[in-house]
């Protein structure tokens, strides 16, 4: 039996629970960059990021009206790019899957801080999803998205196994996160 992870095995509404800056970026900078990258992100994850930066880091919600929005070019999230972001006032801010953002950083001749991989692995091993935030092709930090496994799912899988049915989880998450779930 093939089962999709998100919404079947887990509740499917991953929540942003933490921002972790890397390199010489401070938490306030990362919160501001993450908020800007999430302004046009209508996914549940994007909305949870906006709630996190407001509640935990004290950043007020922003609305993008015609005057402010003229200087902003939004890159909407897509399954193909696996990232989203914004170009504003000479800044290019991107938020997305760790491998995609790391590839972009390296492709543009920048080094990935060693601590970035440590943070990504720690989040993935806990069953969370790490989203990397970059400013001008340099890693700034990580958003920790937490996904909740549905109650009773382990018992249901055990019951299927007793019936001779093997269950297989299908996911687009990175392999470490998938293994933890």
mmCIF file of the C-alpha atoms, coordinates in Angstrom:
data_MODEL
# 
_entry.id   MODEL 
# 
loop_
_atom_site.group_PDB 
_atom_site.id 
_atom_site.type_symbol 
_atom_site.label_atom_id 
_atom_site.label_alt_id 
_atom_site.label_comp_id 
_atom_site.label_asym_id 
_atom_site.label_entity_id 
_atom_site.label_seq_id 
_atom_site.pdbx_PDB_ins_code 
_atom_site.Cartn_x 
_atom_site.Cartn_y 
_atom_site.Cartn_z 
_atom_site.occupancy 
_atom_site.B_iso_or_equiv 
_atom_site.pdbx_formal_charge 
_atom_site.auth_seq_id 
_atom_site.auth_comp_id 
_atom_site.auth_asym_id 
_atom_site.auth_atom_id 
_atom_site.pdbx_PDB_model_num 
ATOM 1   C CA . UNK A 1 1   ? 0.000  0.000  0.000   1.00 0.00 ? 1   UNK A CA 1 
ATOM 2   C CA . UNK A 1 2   ? 1.599  3.283  -1.136  1.00 0.00 ? 2   UNK A CA 1 
ATOM 3   C CA . UNK A 1 3   ? 0.737  6.261  1.071   1.00 0.00 ? 3   UNK A CA 1 
ATOM 4   C CA . UNK A 1 4   ? 1.621  9.922  0.603   1.00 0.00 ? 4   UNK A CA 1 
ATOM 5   C CA . UNK A 1 5   ? 3.202  11.399 3.733   1.00 0.00 ? 5   UNK A CA 1 
ATOM 6   C CA . UNK A 1 6   ? 1.679  14.864 3.791   1.00 0.00 ? 6   UNK A CA 1 
ATOM 7   C CA . UNK A 1 7   ? -1.949 14.783 4.848   1.00 0.00 ? 7   UNK A CA 1 
ATOM 8   C CA . UNK A 1 8   ? -2.142 10.980 5.009   1.00 0.00 ? 8   UNK A CA 1 
ATOM 9   C CA . UNK A 1 9   ? 0.529  9.946  7.513   1.00 0.00 ? 9   UNK A CA 1 
ATOM 10  C CA . UNK A 1 10  ? 0.988  13.454 8.900   1.00 0.00 ? 10  UNK A CA 1 
ATOM 11  C CA . UNK A 1 11  ? -1.563 16.189 9.524   1.00 0.00 ? 11  UNK A CA 1 
ATOM 12  C CA . UNK A 1 12  ? -0.241 18.007 6.471   1.00 0.00 ? 12  UNK A CA 1 
ATOM 13  C CA . UNK A 1 13  ? -0.095 21.511 7.839   1.00 0.00 ? 13  UNK A CA 1 
ATOM 14  C CA . UNK A 1 14  ? 3.544  22.002 8.673   1.00 0.00 ? 14  UNK A CA 1 
ATOM 15  C CA . UNK A 1 15  ? 4.105  24.824 11.113  1.00 0.00 ? 15  UNK A CA 1 
ATOM 16  C CA . UNK A 1 16  ? 7.109  27.124 11.332  1.00 0.00 ? 16  UNK A CA 1 
ATOM 17  C CA . UNK A 1 17  ? 8.475  26.764 14.858  1.00 0.00 ? 17  UNK A CA 1 
ATOM 18  C CA . UNK A 1 18  ? 11.942 28.310 14.755  1.00 0.00 ? 18  UNK A CA 1 
ATOM 19  C CA . UNK A 1 19  ? 14.380 30.434 12.756  1.00 0.00 ? 19  UNK A CA 1 
ATOM 20  C CA . UNK A 1 20  ? 18.084 29.603 12.991  1.00 0.00 ? 20  UNK A CA 1 
ATOM 21  C CA . UNK A 1 21  ? 20.548 32.153 11.588  1.00 0.00 ? 21  UNK A CA 1 
ATOM 22  C CA . UNK A 1 22  ? 23.898 31.041 10.137  1.00 0.00 ? 22  UNK A CA 1 
ATOM 23  C CA . UNK A 1 23  ? 27.154 32.831 9.464   1.00 0.00 ? 23  UNK A CA 1 
ATOM 24  C CA . UNK A 1 24  ? 27.198 36.432 10.585  1.00 0.00 ? 24  UNK A CA 1 
ATOM 25  C CA . UNK A 1 25  ? 23.425 36.926 10.225  1.00 0.00 ? 25  UNK A CA 1 
ATOM 26  C CA . UNK A 1 26  ? 21.571 37.840 13.417  1.00 0.00 ? 26  UNK A CA 1 
ATOM 27  C CA . UNK A 1 27  ? 18.102 36.587 14.305  1.00 0.00 ? 27  UNK A CA 1 
ATOM 28  C CA . UNK A 1 28  ? 16.407 39.932 13.597  1.00 0.00 ? 28  UNK A CA 1 
ATOM 29  C CA . UNK A 1 29  ? 17.910 40.064 10.079  1.00 0.00 ? 29  UNK A CA 1 
ATOM 30  C CA . UNK A 1 30  ? 16.826 36.496 9.401   1.00 0.00 ? 30  UNK A CA 1 
ATOM 31  C CA . UNK A 1 31  ? 13.303 37.212 10.660  1.00 0.00 ? 31  UNK A CA 1 
ATOM 32  C CA . UNK A 1 32  ? 13.030 40.245 8.364   1.00 0.00 ? 32  UNK A CA 1 
ATOM 33  C CA . UNK A 1 33  ? 14.404 38.360 5.344   1.00 0.00 ? 33  UNK A CA 1 
ATOM 34  C CA . UNK A 1 34  ? 12.086 35.421 6.014   1.00 0.00 ? 34  UNK A CA 1 
ATOM 35  C CA . UNK A 1 35  ? 9.100  37.721 6.343   1.00 0.00 ? 35  UNK A CA 1 
ATOM 36  C CA . UNK A 1 36  ? 9.880  39.451 3.037   1.00 0.00 ? 36  UNK A CA 1 
ATOM 37  C CA . UNK A 1 37  ? 10.365 36.098 1.281   1.00 0.00 ? 37  UNK A CA 1 
ATOM 38  C CA . UNK A 1 38  ? 6.988  34.954 2.641   1.00 0.00 ? 38  UNK A CA 1 
ATOM 39  C CA . UNK A 1 39  ? 4.851  38.022 1.877   1.00 0.00 ? 39  UNK A CA 1 
ATOM 40  C CA . UNK A 1 40  ? 3.283  36.480 -1.232  1.00 0.00 ? 40  UNK A CA 1 
ATOM 41  C CA . UNK A 1 41  ? 3.523  32.859 -0.045  1.00 0.00 ? 41  UNK A CA 1 
ATOM 42  C CA . UNK A 1 42  ? -0.077 31.668 0.280   1.00 0.00 ? 42  UNK A CA 1 
ATOM 43  C CA . UNK A 1 43  ? 0.866  28.105 1.229   1.00 0.00 ? 43  UNK A CA 1 
ATOM 44  C CA . UNK A 1 44  ? 0.012  26.956 4.768   1.00 0.00 ? 44  UNK A CA 1 
ATOM 45  C CA . UNK A 1 45  ? 3.759  26.953 5.474   1.00 0.00 ? 45  UNK A CA 1 
ATOM 46  C CA . UNK A 1 46  ? 4.082  30.536 4.254   1.00 0.00 ? 46  UNK A CA 1 
ATOM 47  C CA . UNK A 1 47  ? 1.210  31.668 6.455   1.00 0.00 ? 47  UNK A CA 1 
ATOM 48  C CA . UNK A 1 48  ? 2.713  29.877 9.464   1.00 0.00 ? 48  UNK A CA 1 
ATOM 49  C CA . UNK A 1 49  ? 6.043  31.618 8.816   1.00 0.00 ? 49  UNK A CA 1 
ATOM 50  C CA . UNK A 1 50  ? 4.276  34.989 8.809   1.00 0.00 ? 50  UNK A CA 1 
ATOM 51  C CA . UNK A 1 51  ? 2.603  34.094 12.115  1.00 0.00 ? 51  UNK A CA 1 
ATOM 52  C CA . UNK A 1 52  ? 5.941  33.000 13.627  1.00 0.00 ? 52  UNK A CA 1 
ATOM 53  C CA . UNK A 1 53  ? 7.830  36.188 12.720  1.00 0.00 ? 53  UNK A CA 1 
ATOM 54  C CA . UNK A 1 54  ? 4.977  38.261 14.112  1.00 0.00 ? 54  UNK A CA 1 
ATOM 55  C CA . UNK A 1 55  ? 4.520  36.334 17.364  1.00 0.00 ? 55  UNK A CA 1 
ATOM 56  C CA . UNK A 1 56  ? 8.080  35.296 18.232  1.00 0.00 ? 56  UNK A CA 1 
ATOM 57  C CA . UNK A 1 57  ? 10.127 38.085 16.660  1.00 0.00 ? 57  UNK A CA 1 
ATOM 58  C CA . UNK A 1 58  ? 7.713  40.998 16.979  1.00 0.00 ? 58  UNK A CA 1 
ATOM 59  C CA . UNK A 1 59  ? 7.531  41.849 13.276  1.00 0.00 ? 59  UNK A CA 1 
ATOM 60  C CA . UNK A 1 60  ? 4.242  43.411 12.379  1.00 0.00 ? 60  UNK A CA 1 
ATOM 61  C CA . UNK A 1 61  ? 2.371  42.091 9.403   1.00 0.00 ? 61  UNK A CA 1 
ATOM 62  C CA . UNK A 1 62  ? 2.989  43.965 6.186   1.00 0.00 ? 62  UNK A CA 1 
ATOM 63  C CA . UNK A 1 63  ? 0.592  44.649 3.415   1.00 0.00 ? 63  UNK A CA 1 
ATOM 64  C CA . UNK A 1 64  ? 1.894  45.313 -0.031  1.00 0.00 ? 64  UNK A CA 1 
ATOM 65  C CA . UNK A 1 65  ? -0.102 48.105 -1.571  1.00 0.00 ? 65  UNK A CA 1 
ATOM 66  C CA . UNK A 1 66  ? 0.363  49.592 -5.057  1.00 0.00 ? 66  UNK A CA 1 
ATOM 67  C CA . UNK A 1 67  ? 3.054  52.070 -3.959  1.00 0.00 ? 67  UNK A CA 1 
ATOM 68  C CA . UNK A 1 68  ? 5.167  49.614 -1.945  1.00 0.00 ? 68  UNK A CA 1 
ATOM 69  C CA . UNK A 1 69  ? 4.555  46.724 -4.309  1.00 0.00 ? 69  UNK A CA 1 
ATOM 70  C CA . UNK A 1 70  ? 5.949  48.573 -7.348  1.00 0.00 ? 70  UNK A CA 1 
ATOM 71  C CA . UNK A 1 71  ? 9.522  47.899 -6.271  1.00 0.00 ? 71  UNK A CA 1 
ATOM 72  C CA . UNK A 1 72  ? 8.863  44.269 -5.384  1.00 0.00 ? 72  UNK A CA 1 
ATOM 73  C CA . UNK A 1 73  ? 9.020  41.362 -7.773  1.00 0.00 ? 73  UNK A CA 1 
ATOM 74  C CA . UNK A 1 74  ? 7.668  38.181 -6.212  1.00 0.00 ? 74  UNK A CA 1 
ATOM 75  C CA . UNK A 1 75  ? 8.758  34.689 -7.174  1.00 0.00 ? 75  UNK A CA 1 
ATOM 76  C CA . UNK A 1 76  ? 5.843  32.410 -6.250  1.00 0.00 ? 76  UNK A CA 1 
ATOM 77  C CA . UNK A 1 77  ? 6.495  28.934 -4.904  1.00 0.00 ? 77  UNK A CA 1 
ATOM 78  C CA . UNK A 1 78  ? 6.216  26.142 -7.442  1.00 0.00 ? 78  UNK A CA 1 
ATOM 79  C CA . UNK A 1 79  ? 6.795  22.405 -7.287  1.00 0.00 ? 79  UNK A CA 1 
ATOM 80  C CA . UNK A 1 80  ? 9.307  22.773 -10.133 1.00 0.00 ? 80  UNK A CA 1 
ATOM 81  C CA . UNK A 1 81  ? 11.550 25.425 -8.523  1.00 0.00 ? 81  UNK A CA 1 
ATOM 82  C CA . UNK A 1 82  ? 10.879 24.331 -4.901  1.00 0.00 ? 82  UNK A CA 1 
ATOM 83  C CA . UNK A 1 83  ? 11.511 27.885 -3.739  1.00 0.00 ? 83  UNK A CA 1 
ATOM 84  C CA . UNK A 1 84  ? 9.884  31.285 -3.506  1.00 0.00 ? 84  UNK A CA 1 
ATOM 85  C CA . UNK A 1 85  ? 11.033 34.767 -2.724  1.00 0.00 ? 85  UNK A CA 1 
ATOM 86  C CA . UNK A 1 86  ? 11.187 38.416 -3.632  1.00 0.00 ? 86  UNK A CA 1 
ATOM 87  C CA . UNK A 1 87  ? 13.469 40.915 -5.327  1.00 0.00 ? 87  UNK A CA 1 
ATOM 88  C CA . UNK A 1 88  ? 13.269 44.298 -3.584  1.00 0.00 ? 88  UNK A CA 1 
ATOM 89  C CA . UNK A 1 89  ? 15.550 47.332 -3.348  1.00 0.00 ? 89  UNK A CA 1 
ATOM 90  C CA . UNK A 1 90  ? 18.509 45.503 -4.881  1.00 0.00 ? 90  UNK A CA 1 
ATOM 91  C CA . UNK A 1 91  ? 18.071 42.474 -2.640  1.00 0.00 ? 91  UNK A CA 1 
ATOM 92  C CA . UNK A 1 92  ? 17.274 39.012 -3.904  1.00 0.00 ? 92  UNK A CA 1 
ATOM 93  C CA . UNK A 1 93  ? 15.738 36.930 -1.119  1.00 0.00 ? 93  UNK A CA 1 
ATOM 94  C CA . UNK A 1 94  ? 14.940 33.256 -1.656  1.00 0.00 ? 94  UNK A CA 1 
ATOM 95  C CA . UNK A 1 95  ? 13.408 30.636 0.631   1.00 0.00 ? 95  UNK A CA 1 
ATOM 96  C CA . UNK A 1 96  ? 13.146 26.981 -0.283  1.00 0.00 ? 96  UNK A CA 1 
ATOM 97  C CA . UNK A 1 97  ? 14.260 23.383 -0.150  1.00 0.00 ? 97  UNK A CA 1 
ATOM 98  C CA . UNK A 1 98  ? 17.751 23.077 1.274   1.00 0.00 ? 98  UNK A CA 1 
ATOM 99  C CA . UNK A 1 99  ? 19.283 21.386 -1.771  1.00 0.00 ? 99  UNK A CA 1 
ATOM 100 C CA . UNK A 1 100 ? 17.856 24.006 -4.149  1.00 0.00 ? 100 UNK A CA 1 
ATOM 101 C CA . UNK A 1 101 ? 19.071 27.012 -2.154  1.00 0.00 ? 101 UNK A CA 1 
ATOM 102 C CA . UNK A 1 102 ? 22.485 25.436 -1.465  1.00 0.00 ? 102 UNK A CA 1 
ATOM 103 C CA . UNK A 1 103 ? 22.885 24.743 -5.189  1.00 0.00 ? 103 UNK A CA 1 
ATOM 104 C CA . UNK A 1 104 ? 22.010 28.382 -5.968  1.00 0.00 ? 104 UNK A CA 1 
ATOM 105 C CA . UNK A 1 105 ? 24.506 29.657 -3.373  1.00 0.00 ? 105 UNK A CA 1 
ATOM 106 C CA . UNK A 1 106 ? 27.323 27.482 -4.750  1.00 0.00 ? 106 UNK A CA 1 
ATOM 107 C CA . UNK A 1 107 ? 26.418 28.120 -8.400  1.00 0.00 ? 107 UNK A CA 1 
ATOM 108 C CA . UNK A 1 108 ? 26.906 31.825 -7.729  1.00 0.00 ? 108 UNK A CA 1 
ATOM 109 C CA . UNK A 1 109 ? 30.402 31.316 -6.315  1.00 0.00 ? 109 UNK A CA 1 
ATOM 110 C CA . UNK A 1 110 ? 29.562 31.559 -2.622  1.00 0.00 ? 110 UNK A CA 1 
ATOM 111 C CA . UNK A 1 111 ? 30.459 29.163 0.154   1.00 0.00 ? 111 UNK A CA 1 
ATOM 112 C CA . UNK A 1 112 ? 27.908 27.412 2.313   1.00 0.00 ? 112 UNK A CA 1 
ATOM 113 C CA . UNK A 1 113 ? 28.631 27.873 6.029   1.00 0.00 ? 113 UNK A CA 1 
ATOM 114 C CA . UNK A 1 114 ? 29.510 24.557 7.673   1.00 0.00 ? 114 UNK A CA 1 
ATOM 115 C CA . UNK A 1 115 ? 26.910 25.178 10.363  1.00 0.00 ? 115 UNK A CA 1 
ATOM 116 C CA . UNK A 1 116 ? 24.161 25.297 7.719   1.00 0.00 ? 116 UNK A CA 1 
ATOM 117 C CA . UNK A 1 117 ? 24.461 21.579 6.989   1.00 0.00 ? 117 UNK A CA 1 
ATOM 118 C CA . UNK A 1 118 ? 24.525 20.833 10.734  1.00 0.00 ? 118 UNK A CA 1 
ATOM 119 C CA . UNK A 1 119 ? 21.274 22.769 11.251  1.00 0.00 ? 119 UNK A CA 1 
ATOM 120 C CA . UNK A 1 120 ? 19.623 21.140 8.212   1.00 0.00 ? 120 UNK A CA 1 
ATOM 121 C CA . UNK A 1 121 ? 20.557 17.649 9.421   1.00 0.00 ? 121 UNK A CA 1 
ATOM 122 C CA . UNK A 1 122 ? 19.415 18.331 12.992  1.00 0.00 ? 122 UNK A CA 1 
ATOM 123 C CA . UNK A 1 123 ? 15.990 19.473 11.791  1.00 0.00 ? 123 UNK A CA 1 
ATOM 124 C CA . UNK A 1 124 ? 15.640 16.594 9.320   1.00 0.00 ? 124 UNK A CA 1 
ATOM 125 C CA . UNK A 1 125 ? 16.646 13.980 11.936  1.00 0.00 ? 125 UNK A CA 1 
ATOM 126 C CA . UNK A 1 126 ? 13.886 15.313 14.211  1.00 0.00 ? 126 UNK A CA 1 
ATOM 127 C CA . UNK A 1 127 ? 11.309 14.716 11.434  1.00 0.00 ? 127 UNK A CA 1 
ATOM 128 C CA . UNK A 1 128 ? 11.077 18.408 10.573  1.00 0.00 ? 128 UNK A CA 1 
ATOM 129 C CA . UNK A 1 129 ? 11.552 20.109 7.238   1.00 0.00 ? 129 UNK A CA 1 
ATOM 130 C CA . UNK A 1 130 ? 14.335 22.665 6.879   1.00 0.00 ? 130 UNK A CA 1 
ATOM 131 C CA . UNK A 1 131 ? 13.757 25.602 4.527   1.00 0.00 ? 131 UNK A CA 1 
ATOM 132 C CA . UNK A 1 132 ? 16.870 27.634 3.763   1.00 0.00 ? 132 UNK A CA 1 
ATOM 133 C CA . UNK A 1 133 ? 16.713 31.408 3.399   1.00 0.00 ? 133 UNK A CA 1 
ATOM 134 C CA . UNK A 1 134 ? 19.298 33.203 1.264   1.00 0.00 ? 134 UNK A CA 1 
ATOM 135 C CA . UNK A 1 135 ? 20.066 36.851 0.622   1.00 0.00 ? 135 UNK A CA 1 
ATOM 136 C CA . UNK A 1 136 ? 21.859 37.700 -2.630  1.00 0.00 ? 136 UNK A CA 1 
ATOM 137 C CA . UNK A 1 137 ? 22.936 34.069 -3.133  1.00 0.00 ? 137 UNK A CA 1 
ATOM 138 C CA . UNK A 1 138 ? 24.346 33.738 0.398   1.00 0.00 ? 138 UNK A CA 1 
ATOM 139 C CA . UNK A 1 139 ? 22.803 31.500 3.049   1.00 0.00 ? 139 UNK A CA 1 
ATOM 140 C CA . UNK A 1 140 ? 21.253 33.515 5.880   1.00 0.00 ? 140 UNK A CA 1 
ATOM 141 C CA . UNK A 1 141 ? 19.534 30.812 7.926   1.00 0.00 ? 141 UNK A CA 1 
ATOM 142 C CA . UNK A 1 142 ? 16.953 28.081 8.208   1.00 0.00 ? 142 UNK A CA 1 
ATOM 143 C CA . UNK A 1 143 ? 13.235 27.911 8.933   1.00 0.00 ? 143 UNK A CA 1 
ATOM 144 C CA . UNK A 1 144 ? 12.272 24.807 10.934  1.00 0.00 ? 144 UNK A CA 1 
ATOM 145 C CA . UNK A 1 145 ? 8.910  23.447 9.788   1.00 0.00 ? 145 UNK A CA 1 
ATOM 146 C CA . UNK A 1 146 ? 7.400  20.834 12.063  1.00 0.00 ? 146 UNK A CA 1 
ATOM 147 C CA . UNK A 1 147 ? 5.051  18.162 10.740  1.00 0.00 ? 147 UNK A CA 1 
ATOM 148 C CA . UNK A 1 148 ? 2.859  16.191 13.128  1.00 0.00 ? 148 UNK A CA 1 
ATOM 149 C CA . UNK A 1 149 ? 2.328  12.453 12.606  1.00 0.00 ? 149 UNK A CA 1 
ATOM 150 C CA . UNK A 1 150 ? -1.373 11.554 12.913  1.00 0.00 ? 150 UNK A CA 1 
ATOM 151 C CA . UNK A 1 151 ? -2.423 9.897  16.132  1.00 0.00 ? 151 UNK A CA 1 
ATOM 152 C CA . UNK A 1 152 ? -2.840 6.130  15.929  1.00 0.00 ? 152 UNK A CA 1 
ATOM 153 C CA . UNK A 1 153 ? -1.046 5.795  12.591  1.00 0.00 ? 153 UNK A CA 1 
ATOM 154 C CA . UNK A 1 154 ? 1.586  3.415  13.988  1.00 0.00 ? 154 UNK A CA 1 
ATOM 155 C CA . UNK A 1 155 ? -1.122 1.071  15.245  1.00 0.00 ? 155 UNK A CA 1 
ATOM 156 C CA . UNK A 1 156 ? -2.918 1.181  11.890  1.00 0.00 ? 156 UNK A CA 1 
ATOM 157 C CA . UNK A 1 157 ? 0.291  0.256  10.077  1.00 0.00 ? 157 UNK A CA 1 
ATOM 158 C CA . UNK A 1 158 ? 0.847  -2.630 12.525  1.00 0.00 ? 158 UNK A CA 1 
ATOM 159 C CA . UNK A 1 159 ? -2.687 -3.867 11.828  1.00 0.00 ? 159 UNK A CA 1 
ATOM 160 C CA . UNK A 1 160 ? -2.087 -3.737 8.051   1.00 0.00 ? 160 UNK A CA 1 
ATOM 161 C CA . UNK A 1 161 ? 1.194  -5.618 8.519   1.00 0.00 ? 161 UNK A CA 1 
ATOM 162 C CA . UNK A 1 162 ? -0.622 -8.376 10.453  1.00 0.00 ? 162 UNK A CA 1 
ATOM 163 C CA . UNK A 1 163 ? -2.993 -8.635 7.480   1.00 0.00 ? 163 UNK A CA 1 
ATOM 164 C CA . UNK A 1 164 ? 0.013  -9.150 5.188   1.00 0.00 ? 164 UNK A CA 1 
ATOM 165 C CA . UNK A 1 165 ? -0.097 -5.657 3.677   1.00 0.00 ? 165 UNK A CA 1 
ATOM 166 C CA . UNK A 1 166 ? 3.209  -3.831 3.393   1.00 0.00 ? 166 UNK A CA 1 
ATOM 167 C CA . UNK A 1 167 ? 2.968  -0.029 3.660   1.00 0.00 ? 167 UNK A CA 1 
ATOM 168 C CA . UNK A 1 168 ? 5.341  2.328  1.832   1.00 0.00 ? 168 UNK A CA 1 
ATOM 169 C CA . UNK A 1 169 ? 5.497  6.072  2.410   1.00 0.00 ? 169 UNK A CA 1 
ATOM 170 C CA . UNK A 1 170 ? 5.890  8.329  -0.625  1.00 0.00 ? 170 UNK A CA 1 
ATOM 171 C CA . UNK A 1 171 ? 7.249  11.843 -0.095  1.00 0.00 ? 171 UNK A CA 1 
ATOM 172 C CA . UNK A 1 172 ? 9.149  14.628 -1.755  1.00 0.00 ? 172 UNK A CA 1 
ATOM 173 C CA . UNK A 1 173 ? 10.895 15.415 1.545   1.00 0.00 ? 173 UNK A CA 1 
ATOM 174 C CA . UNK A 1 174 ? 14.587 14.867 1.915   1.00 0.00 ? 174 UNK A CA 1 
ATOM 175 C CA . UNK A 1 175 ? 15.534 11.272 2.818   1.00 0.00 ? 175 UNK A CA 1 
ATOM 176 C CA . UNK A 1 176 ? 16.586 12.108 6.409   1.00 0.00 ? 176 UNK A CA 1 
ATOM 177 C CA . UNK A 1 177 ? 13.231 13.740 7.204   1.00 0.00 ? 177 UNK A CA 1 
ATOM 178 C CA . UNK A 1 178 ? 11.384 10.845 5.539   1.00 0.00 ? 178 UNK A CA 1 
ATOM 179 C CA . UNK A 1 179 ? 13.329 8.310  7.626   1.00 0.00 ? 179 UNK A CA 1 
ATOM 180 C CA . UNK A 1 180 ? 12.516 10.177 10.851  1.00 0.00 ? 180 UNK A CA 1 
ATOM 181 C CA . UNK A 1 181 ? 8.789  10.201 10.039  1.00 0.00 ? 181 UNK A CA 1 
# 
